[in-house]
Short mmCIF file of N, CA and C and ligand atoms in Angstrom, two decimals:
data_model
loop_
_atom_site.label_atom_id
_atom_site.label_comp_id
_atom_site.label_asym_id
_atom_site.label_seq_id
_atom_site.Cartn_x
_atom_site.Cartn_y
_atom_site.Cartn_z
N MET A 18 -1.48 -4.39 -0.33
CA MET A 18 -1.96 -4.68 1.01
C MET A 18 -3.25 -3.90 1.25
N ARG A 19 -4.08 -4.46 2.07
CA ARG A 19 -5.37 -3.83 2.34
C ARG A 19 -5.19 -2.54 3.13
N LEU A 20 -6.07 -1.59 2.85
CA LEU A 20 -6.01 -0.29 3.51
C LEU A 20 -6.15 -0.45 5.02
N ARG A 21 -7.05 -1.32 5.43
CA ARG A 21 -7.26 -1.49 6.88
C ARG A 21 -6.01 -2.04 7.56
N THR A 22 -5.25 -2.87 6.86
CA THR A 22 -4.00 -3.39 7.44
C THR A 22 -3.00 -2.26 7.60
N HIS A 23 -2.92 -1.39 6.59
CA HIS A 23 -2.03 -0.23 6.71
C HIS A 23 -2.49 0.68 7.84
N LEU A 24 -3.79 0.82 7.99
CA LEU A 24 -4.31 1.69 9.04
C LEU A 24 -3.95 1.18 10.43
N TRP A 25 -4.20 -0.09 10.70
CA TRP A 25 -3.91 -0.56 12.06
C TRP A 25 -2.43 -0.73 12.32
N THR A 26 -1.65 -1.16 11.32
CA THR A 26 -0.20 -1.29 11.56
C THR A 26 0.43 0.09 11.75
N SER A 27 0.00 1.07 10.97
CA SER A 27 0.56 2.42 11.12
C SER A 27 0.15 3.05 12.44
N THR A 28 -1.11 2.87 12.80
CA THR A 28 -1.58 3.45 14.06
C THR A 28 -0.88 2.81 15.25
N LEU A 29 -0.80 1.51 15.26
CA LEU A 29 -0.15 0.81 16.37
C LEU A 29 1.34 1.18 16.46
N THR A 30 2.02 1.19 15.33
CA THR A 30 3.44 1.54 15.33
C THR A 30 3.64 2.99 15.77
N ALA A 31 2.77 3.89 15.32
CA ALA A 31 2.87 5.29 15.72
C ALA A 31 2.69 5.44 17.23
N LEU A 32 1.74 4.70 17.79
CA LEU A 32 1.52 4.77 19.24
C LEU A 32 2.72 4.24 20.02
N LEU A 33 3.37 3.23 19.45
CA LEU A 33 4.56 2.68 20.12
C LEU A 33 5.76 3.61 19.99
N LEU A 34 5.91 4.23 18.81
CA LEU A 34 7.07 5.10 18.58
C LEU A 34 6.91 6.48 19.22
N TYR A 35 5.69 6.98 19.20
CA TYR A 35 5.44 8.35 19.68
C TYR A 35 4.30 8.36 20.70
N PRO A 36 4.49 7.71 21.85
CA PRO A 36 3.37 7.59 22.80
C PRO A 36 2.88 8.92 23.36
N ARG A 37 3.74 9.89 23.48
CA ARG A 37 3.33 11.18 24.07
C ARG A 37 3.51 12.34 23.10
N LYS A 38 3.60 12.02 21.82
CA LYS A 38 3.78 13.06 20.80
C LYS A 38 2.71 12.89 19.72
N PRO A 39 1.58 13.56 19.89
CA PRO A 39 0.47 13.33 18.94
C PRO A 39 0.77 13.76 17.51
N LEU A 40 1.48 14.88 17.32
CA LEU A 40 1.73 15.34 15.95
C LEU A 40 2.59 14.35 15.17
N PRO A 41 3.73 13.92 15.70
CA PRO A 41 4.49 12.90 14.95
C PRO A 41 3.70 11.62 14.75
N ALA A 42 2.88 11.24 15.73
CA ALA A 42 2.07 10.02 15.57
C ALA A 42 1.07 10.17 14.43
N VAL A 43 0.45 11.34 14.34
CA VAL A 43 -0.51 11.58 13.25
C VAL A 43 0.21 11.63 11.90
N LEU A 44 1.38 12.26 11.86
CA LEU A 44 2.14 12.31 10.61
C LEU A 44 2.55 10.91 10.16
N PHE A 45 3.01 10.10 11.12
CA PHE A 45 3.41 8.73 10.82
C PHE A 45 2.23 7.95 10.24
N THR A 46 1.11 7.99 10.95
CA THR A 46 -0.07 7.23 10.51
C THR A 46 -0.58 7.74 9.16
N SER A 47 -0.61 9.06 9.01
CA SER A 47 -1.09 9.62 7.73
C SER A 47 -0.21 9.18 6.57
N ALA A 48 1.10 9.25 6.77
CA ALA A 48 2.01 8.83 5.70
C ALA A 48 1.85 7.35 5.41
N GLY A 49 1.64 6.57 6.45
CA GLY A 49 1.51 5.13 6.28
C GLY A 49 0.21 4.69 5.63
N VAL A 50 -0.76 5.58 5.59
CA VAL A 50 -2.07 5.20 5.04
C VAL A 50 -2.40 5.99 3.77
N LEU A 51 -2.18 7.30 3.82
CA LEU A 51 -2.66 8.16 2.72
C LEU A 51 -1.90 7.98 1.41
N ILE A 52 -0.74 7.35 1.46
CA ILE A 52 -0.01 7.07 0.22
C ILE A 52 -0.87 6.22 -0.71
N ASP A 53 -1.80 5.46 -0.13
CA ASP A 53 -2.66 4.60 -0.94
C ASP A 53 -3.74 5.37 -1.70
N LEU A 54 -3.80 6.68 -1.54
CA LEU A 54 -4.75 7.45 -2.35
C LEU A 54 -4.42 7.35 -3.84
N ASP A 55 -3.16 7.02 -4.14
CA ASP A 55 -2.82 6.86 -5.56
C ASP A 55 -3.63 5.73 -6.20
N HIS A 56 -3.96 4.69 -5.42
CA HIS A 56 -4.78 3.60 -5.96
C HIS A 56 -6.15 4.13 -6.38
N LEU A 57 -6.70 5.00 -5.56
CA LEU A 57 -8.02 5.56 -5.84
C LEU A 57 -7.98 6.40 -7.12
N LEU A 58 -6.93 7.22 -7.25
CA LEU A 58 -6.81 8.06 -8.45
C LEU A 58 -6.62 7.21 -9.70
N ILE A 59 -5.76 6.22 -9.62
CA ILE A 59 -5.50 5.38 -10.80
C ILE A 59 -6.74 4.56 -11.14
N TYR A 60 -7.45 4.09 -10.13
CA TYR A 60 -8.71 3.38 -10.38
C TYR A 60 -9.67 4.30 -11.14
N GLY A 61 -9.80 5.53 -10.68
CA GLY A 61 -10.69 6.48 -11.36
C GLY A 61 -10.28 6.73 -12.80
N TRP A 62 -8.98 6.92 -13.03
CA TRP A 62 -8.49 7.17 -14.40
C TRP A 62 -8.72 5.96 -15.30
N ARG A 63 -8.46 4.77 -14.80
CA ARG A 63 -8.57 3.58 -15.64
C ARG A 63 -10.01 3.16 -15.92
N THR A 64 -10.89 3.42 -14.95
CA THR A 64 -12.26 2.91 -15.09
C THR A 64 -13.25 4.01 -15.45
N GLY A 65 -12.93 5.25 -15.14
CA GLY A 65 -13.88 6.33 -15.32
C GLY A 65 -14.87 6.41 -14.16
N ASP A 66 -14.76 5.49 -13.22
CA ASP A 66 -15.63 5.44 -12.05
C ASP A 66 -14.94 6.17 -10.90
N TRP A 67 -15.42 7.34 -10.58
CA TRP A 67 -14.78 8.15 -9.53
C TRP A 67 -15.49 8.01 -8.19
N SER A 68 -16.39 7.04 -8.10
CA SER A 68 -17.11 6.89 -6.83
C SER A 68 -16.28 6.07 -5.84
N LEU A 69 -16.35 6.48 -4.60
CA LEU A 69 -15.64 5.77 -3.54
C LEU A 69 -16.22 4.37 -3.35
N VAL A 70 -17.53 4.27 -3.51
CA VAL A 70 -18.19 2.97 -3.35
C VAL A 70 -17.70 1.99 -4.43
N GLY A 71 -17.57 2.48 -5.67
CA GLY A 71 -17.08 1.64 -6.75
C GLY A 71 -15.65 1.18 -6.50
N ALA A 72 -14.82 2.10 -6.02
CA ALA A 72 -13.42 1.76 -5.74
C ALA A 72 -13.32 0.75 -4.61
N ILE A 73 -14.12 0.92 -3.58
CA ILE A 73 -14.08 -0.03 -2.45
C ILE A 73 -14.58 -1.40 -2.90
N GLY A 74 -15.64 -1.41 -3.70
CA GLY A 74 -16.15 -2.68 -4.23
C GLY A 74 -15.11 -3.39 -5.07
N TYR A 75 -14.43 -2.64 -5.94
CA TYR A 75 -13.38 -3.24 -6.76
C TYR A 75 -12.25 -3.75 -5.90
N ASN A 76 -11.87 -2.97 -4.89
CA ASN A 76 -10.78 -3.37 -4.00
C ASN A 76 -11.09 -4.68 -3.28
N ARG A 77 -12.37 -4.87 -2.94
CA ARG A 77 -12.75 -6.12 -2.26
C ARG A 77 -12.59 -7.32 -3.19
N TYR A 78 -13.09 -7.22 -4.40
CA TYR A 78 -13.06 -8.42 -5.24
C TYR A 78 -11.69 -8.64 -5.88
N ARG A 79 -10.87 -7.59 -5.99
CA ARG A 79 -9.57 -7.81 -6.61
C ARG A 79 -8.64 -8.63 -5.73
N HIS A 80 -8.93 -8.69 -4.43
CA HIS A 80 -8.10 -9.48 -3.54
C HIS A 80 -8.50 -10.96 -3.56
N ARG A 81 -9.65 -11.26 -4.16
CA ARG A 81 -10.09 -12.66 -4.20
C ARG A 81 -9.42 -13.38 -5.37
N THR A 82 -9.33 -14.69 -5.24
CA THR A 82 -8.81 -15.50 -6.33
C THR A 82 -9.81 -15.46 -7.48
N LEU A 83 -9.30 -15.39 -8.68
CA LEU A 83 -10.16 -15.33 -9.86
C LEU A 83 -10.94 -16.64 -10.00
N ALA A 84 -12.24 -16.55 -9.90
CA ALA A 84 -13.09 -17.74 -10.02
C ALA A 84 -13.34 -18.04 -11.49
N PRO A 85 -13.51 -19.31 -11.85
CA PRO A 85 -13.83 -19.64 -13.24
C PRO A 85 -15.13 -18.95 -13.65
N GLY A 86 -15.11 -18.33 -14.82
CA GLY A 86 -16.30 -17.65 -15.31
C GLY A 86 -16.41 -16.20 -14.88
N ASP A 87 -15.53 -15.76 -14.01
CA ASP A 87 -15.55 -14.36 -13.57
C ASP A 87 -14.90 -13.51 -14.65
N THR A 88 -15.71 -12.72 -15.33
CA THR A 88 -15.19 -11.92 -16.44
C THR A 88 -15.05 -10.45 -16.09
N ARG A 89 -15.25 -10.14 -14.82
CA ARG A 89 -15.11 -8.74 -14.44
C ARG A 89 -13.67 -8.28 -14.71
N PRO A 90 -13.51 -7.05 -15.16
CA PRO A 90 -12.16 -6.59 -15.49
C PRO A 90 -11.29 -6.43 -14.25
N ARG A 91 -10.02 -6.65 -14.44
CA ARG A 91 -9.02 -6.41 -13.39
C ARG A 91 -8.08 -5.33 -13.93
N TYR A 92 -7.68 -4.44 -13.06
CA TYR A 92 -6.90 -3.28 -13.51
C TYR A 92 -5.49 -3.27 -12.96
N GLY A 93 -4.99 -4.42 -12.56
CA GLY A 93 -3.61 -4.49 -12.06
C GLY A 93 -3.48 -3.94 -10.66
N LYS A 94 -2.26 -3.58 -10.31
CA LYS A 94 -1.97 -3.16 -8.94
C LYS A 94 -2.42 -1.73 -8.62
N LEU A 95 -2.65 -0.93 -9.61
CA LEU A 95 -3.09 0.46 -9.42
C LEU A 95 -2.08 1.26 -8.60
N ARG A 96 -0.82 1.02 -8.82
CA ARG A 96 0.21 1.73 -8.06
C ARG A 96 0.89 2.78 -8.92
N SER A 97 1.12 3.92 -8.34
CA SER A 97 1.83 5.00 -9.04
C SER A 97 3.30 4.98 -8.62
N TRP A 98 4.02 5.98 -9.04
CA TRP A 98 5.44 6.11 -8.68
C TRP A 98 5.60 6.26 -7.17
N LEU A 99 4.53 6.65 -6.47
CA LEU A 99 4.63 6.78 -5.01
C LEU A 99 4.89 5.44 -4.34
N HIS A 100 4.61 4.36 -5.05
CA HIS A 100 4.85 3.03 -4.51
C HIS A 100 6.16 2.44 -5.04
N GLN A 101 7.06 3.28 -5.53
CA GLN A 101 8.38 2.82 -5.97
C GLN A 101 9.38 3.10 -4.86
N PRO A 102 9.72 2.09 -4.05
CA PRO A 102 10.58 2.34 -2.88
C PRO A 102 11.94 2.94 -3.24
N LEU A 103 12.52 2.52 -4.35
CA LEU A 103 13.85 3.02 -4.70
C LEU A 103 13.83 4.49 -5.12
N LEU A 104 12.67 4.98 -5.47
CA LEU A 104 12.53 6.38 -5.81
C LEU A 104 12.10 7.20 -4.58
N VAL A 105 11.11 6.71 -3.88
CA VAL A 105 10.49 7.47 -2.79
C VAL A 105 11.34 7.50 -1.53
N LEU A 106 11.86 6.36 -1.12
CA LEU A 106 12.53 6.30 0.18
C LEU A 106 13.82 7.13 0.25
N PRO A 107 14.71 7.04 -0.74
CA PRO A 107 15.89 7.93 -0.65
C PRO A 107 15.49 9.41 -0.64
N THR A 108 14.51 9.76 -1.45
CA THR A 108 14.07 11.16 -1.51
C THR A 108 13.54 11.63 -0.17
N VAL A 109 12.63 10.86 0.41
CA VAL A 109 12.00 11.29 1.65
C VAL A 109 13.00 11.27 2.82
N TRP A 110 13.94 10.32 2.79
CA TRP A 110 14.92 10.28 3.88
C TRP A 110 15.96 11.39 3.77
N ILE A 111 16.28 11.81 2.55
CA ILE A 111 17.17 12.98 2.38
C ILE A 111 16.47 14.22 2.93
N LEU A 112 15.18 14.36 2.61
CA LEU A 112 14.43 15.50 3.13
C LEU A 112 14.31 15.42 4.65
N ALA A 113 14.07 14.22 5.18
CA ALA A 113 13.91 14.07 6.63
C ALA A 113 15.22 14.33 7.37
N ARG A 114 16.33 14.09 6.69
CA ARG A 114 17.62 14.37 7.32
C ARG A 114 17.80 15.88 7.50
N ARG A 115 17.27 16.63 6.54
CA ARG A 115 17.37 18.09 6.63
C ARG A 115 16.33 18.69 7.56
N ARG A 116 15.16 18.10 7.59
CA ARG A 116 14.05 18.58 8.44
C ARG A 116 13.59 17.43 9.32
N SER A 117 13.96 17.49 10.57
CA SER A 117 13.65 16.37 11.47
C SER A 117 12.14 16.17 11.66
N ALA A 118 11.36 17.23 11.44
CA ALA A 118 9.90 17.09 11.57
C ALA A 118 9.33 16.13 10.53
N LEU A 119 10.09 15.87 9.46
CA LEU A 119 9.61 14.95 8.42
C LEU A 119 9.94 13.49 8.72
N ARG A 120 10.69 13.23 9.78
CA ARG A 120 11.08 11.84 10.07
C ARG A 120 9.88 10.92 10.28
N PRO A 121 8.84 11.35 11.01
CA PRO A 121 7.68 10.45 11.12
C PRO A 121 7.06 10.12 9.77
N VAL A 122 7.06 11.08 8.86
CA VAL A 122 6.53 10.83 7.51
C VAL A 122 7.41 9.80 6.81
N ALA A 123 8.73 9.98 6.93
CA ALA A 123 9.65 9.03 6.30
C ALA A 123 9.47 7.63 6.87
N TRP A 124 9.32 7.53 8.19
CA TRP A 124 9.11 6.21 8.80
C TRP A 124 7.77 5.62 8.39
N GLY A 125 6.73 6.44 8.32
CA GLY A 125 5.42 5.94 7.91
C GLY A 125 5.44 5.40 6.49
N LEU A 126 6.09 6.14 5.57
CA LEU A 126 6.20 5.67 4.19
C LEU A 126 7.04 4.40 4.11
N THR A 127 8.11 4.36 4.91
CA THR A 127 8.97 3.18 4.92
C THR A 127 8.19 1.94 5.38
N LEU A 128 7.42 2.09 6.45
CA LEU A 128 6.61 0.97 6.91
C LEU A 128 5.63 0.53 5.84
N HIS A 129 4.95 1.49 5.25
CA HIS A 129 3.95 1.17 4.23
C HIS A 129 4.58 0.39 3.07
N LEU A 130 5.69 0.91 2.54
CA LEU A 130 6.31 0.26 1.38
C LEU A 130 6.91 -1.09 1.75
N ALA A 131 7.42 -1.22 2.99
CA ALA A 131 7.94 -2.52 3.43
C ALA A 131 6.81 -3.55 3.51
N LEU A 132 5.66 -3.13 4.00
CA LEU A 132 4.52 -4.06 4.07
C LEU A 132 4.05 -4.45 2.67
N ASP A 133 3.97 -3.47 1.77
CA ASP A 133 3.55 -3.79 0.40
C ASP A 133 4.54 -4.74 -0.26
N LEU A 134 5.82 -4.49 -0.06
CA LEU A 134 6.84 -5.34 -0.67
C LEU A 134 6.80 -6.75 -0.09
N THR A 135 6.60 -6.85 1.22
CA THR A 135 6.49 -8.16 1.85
C THR A 135 5.31 -8.93 1.29
N GLU A 136 4.18 -8.25 1.12
CA GLU A 136 3.01 -8.91 0.55
C GLU A 136 3.29 -9.37 -0.88
N ASP A 137 3.98 -8.54 -1.66
CA ASP A 137 4.32 -8.94 -3.03
C ASP A 137 5.16 -10.21 -3.03
N TRP A 138 6.15 -10.26 -2.14
CA TRP A 138 7.01 -11.46 -2.08
C TRP A 138 6.21 -12.68 -1.66
N LEU A 139 5.34 -12.52 -0.67
CA LEU A 139 4.54 -13.66 -0.21
C LEU A 139 3.62 -14.17 -1.31
N ARG A 140 3.02 -13.25 -2.06
CA ARG A 140 2.16 -13.67 -3.18
C ARG A 140 2.96 -14.37 -4.26
N TRP A 141 4.17 -13.86 -4.52
CA TRP A 141 5.02 -14.47 -5.53
C TRP A 141 5.40 -15.89 -5.10
N ILE A 142 5.76 -16.07 -3.83
CA ILE A 142 6.11 -17.39 -3.31
C ILE A 142 4.91 -18.33 -3.38
N GLN A 143 3.73 -17.78 -3.02
CA GLN A 143 2.49 -18.56 -3.07
C GLN A 143 2.22 -19.05 -4.49
N ARG A 144 2.35 -18.16 -5.46
CA ARG A 144 2.12 -18.53 -6.85
C ARG A 144 3.14 -19.56 -7.33
N TRP A 145 4.39 -19.37 -6.92
CA TRP A 145 5.49 -20.26 -7.32
C TRP A 145 5.25 -21.68 -6.79
N ASN A 146 4.70 -21.79 -5.59
CA ASN A 146 4.50 -23.10 -4.95
C ASN A 146 3.15 -23.74 -5.26
N ARG A 147 2.30 -23.00 -5.99
CA ARG A 147 0.98 -23.54 -6.32
C ARG A 147 1.15 -24.69 -7.33
N PRO A 148 0.45 -25.82 -7.08
CA PRO A 148 0.57 -26.93 -8.04
C PRO A 148 -0.04 -26.54 -9.39
N ALA A 149 0.52 -27.13 -10.43
CA ALA A 149 0.03 -26.85 -11.78
C ALA A 149 -1.39 -27.38 -11.92
N PRO A 150 -2.25 -26.64 -12.67
CA PRO A 150 -3.63 -27.12 -12.84
C PRO A 150 -3.65 -28.41 -13.65
N PRO A 151 -4.62 -29.31 -13.37
CA PRO A 151 -4.71 -30.57 -14.14
C PRO A 151 -5.09 -30.27 -15.59
N HIS A 152 -4.64 -31.14 -16.49
CA HIS A 152 -4.92 -30.96 -17.92
C HIS A 152 -6.24 -31.55 -18.31
ZN1 ZN B 25 0.37 0.67 -0.72
#
């Protein structure tokens, strides 16, 4: 999912959940957005390009459908273990159960991973329903 989508959904949800509590709202939004820093790190490792401009440029074109003749490399989803819901969510919720101050972080991560998973399913359905190319 696009970073800007995570930013506005996290910010809006944080404002709705914590209207008069700025710290939990900031923690929620930060968790919902900053988890995507793993994409930046993996992009840097895979490409050797550590520039933010390069990463943003790649992020823009990777969301487009592959045009015929486009030979630019694609590097996959660029997701680390931080984007593994079955690993991250139980861990963060166990911690949040012990420390209530971590609950906004747990909710922010949960929202982020739910949005990513929903997008994955929608793309999978889209691909499944796409007509076969003509021969
Ligand atoms: Zn993500």
